[in-house]
Every structure is written in structure tokens, then in C-alpha cells.
Amino acid sequence: MFFPISREEDFVLVEELPSDELFAHWKEAGLTPGTPILDGGLLREVDLVEWGCRNEWYEGRLVEDPIRIETSRYLNSKITQLDFRKHHSPLPAKVISSEEHLFAELEETKLPIVLKSEFGLAGRNHIIFKSASDSWKMSQVNKKLFGFPILAEFWVGEERFFDFSTLWDVRDGEFFYLTSTAMLIDKEGVFRGIRIGGSELPYSATFLPPVMDLVRDVKGLIPKEYSGPCAIDGFLYREEGRVQIQPVSEFNFRYSIGRILWEVRKKRNPKPGVVTGILILPYPKQGSLEEWSTIKRLEKELDIQLVLLTPVRDLIGKPYQNTVMYFETTEEKEPSVVESIWLSWMD
């Protein structure tokens, strides 16, 4: 996804070259993809921009930097982040260190709870225990959460009604606010997409002040070695009829999907009232997908703009598990547009 946000003068390191068809698609959409290079193909000094921040550039290759790796692990660990969000999270959470500890916790703790891996992405490394009958899920911990330690947090389930992400640049330990986005989350807590634009983001006046308080408190805990993007995810939920704010469910010190959307929107430069979004679209389990004809049909039927940000399949035709799609539409049409794209893609 660095191609759609890159500039013509940039080089993008890849393991596989993108297709000419996709490159032409990006250019027709007004994007300016950089030049793809393979490992060892660029022997010059560069300013390195990474998805996270783990490597240095040496003789045309990425070389892991132990200091950057430790900084990245510290910043992105959900265990570490318990200290970041101390006194700012209304939902109880604790570290679980072993299987025995987890058994004891499930016997003593009020359910439901969600278990999270120390390092995981977008709800895909979560296990939810809603009742004692979910004890069979214990067998999933090592496979889905990659072992211990893990994080156990109270799960608000259907009471959770609005997910947001605030986007920041971090430089010399200081946070600089960019914007806020609304996230599209399914009922199992899995991330499906994100959107920016239209009128003022709902509830922003409610959640931004506590997020700003959080950032002020966390500044001193961020190593000055880290410079780059950060997304702080949170959500709103109801408790006894009152709206409650979880200002941070996790920090993402990397290029989040929201940051990619923000960068693509800048390059596309739509009118202020236009809603822009990104959807994560799984490849259909049944049948095959004709992506280009599907995109053209949806654009015509829904009167929208669509840009494929990642390929649907590799150069030998094997489908990838997920595809990332950018869309532009009006605020009024957005819910039906998202549903139509999803259903058409999966049909």
C-alpha cells in the first residue's frame, strides 16, 4: 500500500513487481506511484520510510536494527501499553502470564472478557469468552494469540456502538494531531474498514478531549528514537444507559490503514463534503472474482469512485486473502455504498 501514497521520485521496495494493469489503474486515479525495486536493486543513500520502524538501509538492502526492533516491540506491545493508558481506560485489563493463570482468571473474573495477543492486528488476534461454555476456546490461545503473555480485558460486546481512530505524527517524543476517523467494525470486533470526510465526525467533541489528555500524559513514555506515524484507536459504549469513552484500546506506532486513507485522500483531494473510505475485502470463498469488471459495474451503478489499492492476485494468478479498496461517495449514500461493495465483492 505504499505505492498509492508514494511520489514519482520515490522507490518502493517489493518482493514482487506490481502488474502493468494495476500501475495504470493508479495513474488513472491521479496517484503517482514510485518506481518498484527488488532487493539489492538500489545502491544509493536513501531516506527510509517503513510500515513500522525496524530496519536500516545498507548496501541496497534492509538490515534489521536491534535498537529499532526493541523500540518497536516496546511501543507496540499491548502489555507495555497498559502503562501508557493507566488512569485513562475505564475497562479493567490485566496481563495473563500462563495457561494456569488464565484458568484461574476465567474462574474468578466476571465474563465476558476478550483475550488479546501481545502483538496482533485489527481484532484478528482476539478471543472472546462470553460464558463458561466458551471454555473450548482455551485450545486456540497458542495458535491464535501466539502463546503468553496475553492481555485480558472486559468485553462490552453489543454495548459498543462507535469505533474511532485518531491519527498523529510523532517527532522527538511530541505528538502532532492530524485527524480522526470512524472505523467499520463487525459484531465480532473484527476491523473491516475506515472512513474520513463528510460533516463533522460523530462524537468527536465527546472523545477528543480525553484522547488529548491521554496524549499529554503518555508523551514522556515514548522513546525519542521513534519518529513516524501513530494511530490511537478507541471506542464508545453504553453502560446503564450512559455513553462511556474508552479513549484508547491500543496504540499503533506504524502506518495504520487510517493513515493510508488520510494520505490517499490528500493525493486525490476530493471536495470537503465527500466521504472517503477504505474497505478490507476478503477473496470470495466460492467461485472466482472478476475484479475489474466488478469495479466498473459498481462505479456506474452507485455513481462512486473506486481505486484498488492492493492487487487481488499475484502475477501467477493466485488470489491474495484480502484486497484493499478505496472509495469516494456522498455522506447520505455511504452506508448503502459500503454494503453494496461488500455484497458484490463476496457474491
XYZ file of C-alpha atoms in Angstrom:
347
model
C 0.000 0.000 0.000
C 2.983 2.317 -0.192
C 2.563 2.598 -3.976
C -0.686 4.636 -3.835
C 0.796 7.121 -1.321
C 4.261 7.370 -2.900
C 5.611 10.084 -5.204
C 7.047 9.634 -8.672
C 10.573 10.279 -7.361
C 10.228 7.564 -4.691
C 11.441 3.973 -4.875
C 9.251 1.225 -3.398
C 10.953 -1.969 -2.245
C 8.939 -5.051 -3.221
C 9.280 -8.831 -3.271
C 7.134 -8.990 -6.404
C 6.629 -6.366 -9.094
C 3.066 -4.992 -9.477
C 1.205 -5.667 -12.716
C 1.170 -3.085 -15.507
C -2.639 -3.095 -15.269
C -2.605 -2.082 -11.601
C 0.084 0.555 -12.202
C -2.050 2.087 -14.980
C -5.095 1.985 -12.677
C -3.238 4.008 -10.022
C -2.099 6.611 -12.528
C -5.612 6.968 -13.996
C -6.841 7.597 -10.440
C -4.472 10.561 -10.109
C -1.978 8.775 -7.871
C 1.763 8.992 -8.510
C 3.273 5.581 -7.736
C 7.027 5.427 -7.314
C 9.402 3.051 -9.054
C 9.328 -0.562 -7.816
C 12.697 -2.070 -6.938
C 13.743 -5.533 -5.827
C 16.144 -6.331 -3.012
C 19.656 -5.184 -3.938
C 18.422 -3.084 -6.848
C 19.131 0.372 -5.409
C 22.699 1.108 -4.369
C 22.466 4.655 -3.034
C 21.723 6.568 0.131
C 18.002 6.934 0.823
C 15.579 8.322 3.387
C 13.942 5.102 4.566
C 10.195 5.071 5.242
C 8.850 1.808 6.678
C 5.455 0.415 7.600
C 6.840 0.120 11.119
C 10.361 1.127 12.100
C 12.665 -1.896 12.389
C 15.426 -1.642 9.799
C 18.228 0.434 8.360
C 19.257 0.660 4.698
C 22.649 -0.888 3.980
C 24.141 -1.589 0.540
C 20.766 -1.759 -1.169
C 19.074 -3.967 1.395
C 17.032 -3.749 4.567
C 19.091 -4.815 7.567
C 17.401 -5.343 10.924
C 18.486 -2.822 13.533
C 18.377 -4.322 17.074
C 17.744 -0.940 18.709
C 14.854 -0.107 16.366
C 13.375 -3.573 16.850
C 13.427 -3.198 20.633
C 11.875 0.279 20.357
C 9.160 -1.104 18.068
C 8.425 -4.023 20.406
C 8.232 -1.657 23.380
C 5.890 0.778 21.640
C 3.558 -1.758 20.007
C 3.276 -4.266 22.847
C -0.222 -4.307 24.349
C 1.468 -5.287 27.605
C 3.606 -2.135 27.591
C 0.588 -0.091 26.562
C -1.168 -0.896 29.828
C 1.250 1.622 31.348
C 0.536 4.119 28.559
C -3.197 4.056 29.218
C -3.046 3.897 33.013
C -5.728 6.106 34.612
C -7.298 6.674 31.162
C -9.118 3.389 30.476
C -12.439 2.725 32.224
C -12.360 -1.003 31.372
C -10.363 -3.331 33.639
C -7.466 -5.138 31.947
C -4.594 -7.284 33.145
C -1.665 -9.344 31.903
C -2.089 -13.135 31.843
C 1.269 -14.881 32.096
C 0.457 -18.587 31.679
C -2.241 -21.179 30.976
C -2.659 -21.806 34.714
C -3.083 -18.081 35.293
C -5.725 -17.976 32.553
C -7.682 -20.906 34.050
C -7.741 -19.144 37.408
C -8.750 -15.850 35.812
C -11.679 -17.416 33.941
C -12.962 -18.941 37.171
C -12.772 -15.701 39.138
C -13.443 -12.956 36.587
C -16.832 -11.648 35.581
C -17.466 -12.532 31.933
C -17.435 -11.510 29.105
C -13.759 -10.822 28.538
C -11.591 -10.568 25.440
C -8.109 -12.052 25.249
C -5.613 -10.217 23.040
C -2.188 -11.265 21.814
C 0.706 -9.036 22.838
C 1.286 -8.242 19.155
C -1.698 -8.506 16.827
C -3.636 -6.712 14.114
C -7.138 -5.285 13.877
C -9.114 -7.710 16.032
C -7.753 -10.748 14.202
C -5.755 -11.911 17.213
C -8.570 -11.767 19.744
C -10.567 -14.491 21.531
C -13.836 -13.565 23.229
C -15.134 -15.538 26.232
C -18.810 -14.694 26.659
C -19.764 -17.503 29.057
C -18.393 -20.615 30.764
C -19.451 -22.681 27.747
C -16.693 -20.945 25.741
C -14.020 -22.876 27.671
C -13.244 -24.870 24.491
C -11.598 -21.714 23.139
C -8.683 -22.337 25.500
C -7.220 -24.567 22.804
C -7.000 -21.551 20.465
C -4.713 -19.460 22.663
C -1.354 -20.751 21.419
C -2.465 -20.860 17.776
C -4.384 -17.581 17.582
C -2.610 -15.498 20.238
C 0.877 -16.996 19.791
C 1.256 -18.009 23.425
C 1.747 -15.996 26.618
C 1.844 -13.303 27.918
C -1.547 -12.094 26.731
C -3.923 -9.306 27.716
C -7.355 -9.939 29.275
C -9.841 -7.062 29.126
C -13.514 -6.686 29.956
C -15.599 -7.028 26.755
C -18.516 -4.631 26.278
C -19.900 -6.518 23.274
C -23.107 -5.123 21.799
C -22.921 -2.082 24.072
C -20.025 -0.850 21.939
C -21.511 1.370 19.247
C -18.830 3.650 17.743
C -15.156 2.949 16.971
C -12.735 5.748 16.162
C -9.056 6.229 15.488
C -7.085 9.436 15.964
C -4.082 9.923 13.664
C -0.820 11.528 14.762
C 2.741 12.248 13.709
C 5.356 11.610 16.421
C 8.623 13.559 16.404
C 11.114 13.856 19.272
C 8.576 12.436 21.710
C 5.924 15.015 20.731
C 2.509 14.117 19.243
C 1.079 16.240 16.417
C -2.618 15.708 15.685
C -3.738 15.102 12.077
C -7.379 13.977 12.076
C -9.915 11.488 13.424
C -11.506 8.608 11.545
C -14.508 6.340 12.057
C -13.799 2.619 11.912
C -16.070 -0.045 10.469
C -16.081 -2.961 12.919
C -18.206 -6.104 12.643
C -20.164 -7.546 15.577
C -17.271 -9.867 16.492
C -14.895 -6.914 16.822
C -13.021 -7.511 13.547
C -11.861 -4.451 11.623
C -13.471 -4.189 8.150
C -12.609 -0.658 7.067
C -12.329 3.023 7.905
C -13.731 6.344 6.678
C -12.966 10.090 6.682
C -14.977 13.055 5.461
C -18.488 14.405 5.217
C -19.758 16.610 8.027
C -18.083 16.668 11.432
C -17.202 13.183 12.632
C -19.898 11.946 15.037
C -18.982 12.119 18.737
C -15.627 13.831 18.058
C -16.455 16.500 20.630
C -17.025 13.664 23.122
C -13.914 11.548 22.560
C -11.248 14.093 21.517
C -10.785 15.805 24.927
C -9.997 12.550 26.801
C -7.700 11.432 23.954
C -5.833 14.760 24.203
C -5.484 14.209 27.972
C -4.106 10.734 27.305
C -1.521 12.051 24.825
C -0.329 14.692 27.282
C 0.268 12.010 29.913
C 1.938 9.488 27.619
C 4.468 11.828 25.981
C 7.214 11.150 28.499
C 6.953 7.375 27.946
C 7.694 7.499 24.198
C 11.367 6.993 23.262
C 12.723 9.908 21.276
C 14.309 7.381 18.894
C 10.880 6.818 17.339
C 9.818 9.188 14.601
C 6.810 8.398 12.448
C 3.062 7.826 12.383
C 0.831 6.749 15.248
C -2.840 5.791 15.368
C -4.667 5.682 18.701
C -7.781 3.510 18.496
C -10.710 3.819 20.878
C -14.473 3.373 21.083
C -17.700 4.477 22.731
C -20.046 2.128 24.587
C -23.136 2.310 26.749
C -23.233 1.399 30.408
C -26.560 1.634 32.234
C -27.839 3.937 29.503
C -24.900 6.359 29.676
C -22.255 6.869 26.997
C -18.787 5.835 28.174
C -15.482 6.556 26.430
C -12.609 4.136 26.003
C -10.087 6.718 24.695
C -7.530 4.033 23.850
C -7.922 0.347 23.117
C -4.474 0.273 21.502
C -1.688 2.412 20.062
C -0.336 1.612 16.589
C 3.119 3.103 16.044
C 3.176 2.368 12.313
C 1.344 3.172 9.099
C -2.220 2.233 10.044
C -4.981 1.742 7.477
C -6.369 5.081 8.638
C -3.075 6.796 7.875
C -3.033 5.220 4.395
C -6.567 6.534 3.828
C -5.560 10.015 5.008
C -2.583 10.051 2.631
C -4.603 8.761 -0.356
C -7.349 11.309 0.334
C -4.730 14.079 0.318
C -3.495 12.966 -3.094
C -6.987 12.581 -4.534
C -8.058 15.926 -2.969
C -11.851 15.438 -3.070
C -14.257 18.189 -2.052
C -14.515 18.607 1.750
C -18.001 17.090 1.942
C -17.034 13.897 0.129
C -16.777 10.757 2.275
C -13.714 8.635 1.545
C -13.074 5.192 2.913
C -11.094 2.001 2.751
C -12.576 -1.493 2.872
C -10.700 -4.727 3.567
C -12.332 -7.202 1.176
C -11.683 -10.955 1.564
C -11.437 -13.042 -1.584
C -14.733 -14.928 -2.063
C -14.721 -18.463 -0.680
C -16.848 -19.703 -3.570
C -16.204 -19.163 -7.273
C -13.817 -16.642 -8.837
C -13.727 -12.856 -8.905
C -13.538 -10.587 -11.970
C -12.267 -7.520 -10.135
C -12.004 -5.024 -12.984
C -15.493 -5.649 -14.363
C -16.889 -5.616 -10.808
C -15.249 -2.241 -10.100
C -16.558 -0.697 -13.341
C -20.065 -2.006 -12.707
C -20.128 -0.692 -9.121
C -18.831 2.735 -10.156
C -21.576 3.022 -12.771
C -24.434 1.613 -10.666
C -23.579 3.523 -7.482
C -22.132 6.682 -9.081
C -18.956 6.430 -6.990
C -15.182 6.375 -7.431
C -13.251 3.186 -6.590
C -9.492 2.659 -6.504
C -7.900 -0.729 -5.920
C -5.009 -0.092 -3.523
C -3.613 -3.630 -3.497
C -3.687 -6.424 -6.096
C -6.358 -9.115 -5.945
C -3.920 -11.833 -7.036
C -0.215 -12.330 -7.614
C 1.459 -12.393 -11.007
C 0.797 -16.119 -11.480
C -2.898 -15.645 -10.707
C -3.088 -16.932 -7.128
C -5.579 -14.807 -5.111
C -4.468 -12.985 -2.002
C -6.511 -13.481 1.156
C -7.603 -9.812 1.263
C -7.762 -6.819 -1.064
C -7.794 -3.149 -0.013
C -10.283 -0.868 -1.800
C -10.610 2.933 -1.599
C -13.980 4.597 -2.281
C -15.438 8.100 -2.587
C -19.140 8.847 -2.172
C -21.613 11.222 -0.510
C -22.435 11.112 3.179
C -26.058 10.159 2.509
C -25.139 7.219 0.303
C -22.196 5.916 2.309
C -23.965 3.146 4.337
C -25.658 1.649 1.274
C -22.477 2.044 -0.826
C -20.378 0.145 1.736
C -22.984 -2.633 1.881
C -23.244 -2.834 -1.919
C -19.468 -3.034 -2.388
C -19.197 -5.749 0.254
C -22.049 -7.863 -1.118
C -20.975 -7.512 -4.761
C -17.390 -8.439 -3.935
C -18.395 -11.512 -1.925
C -21.089 -12.676 -4.357
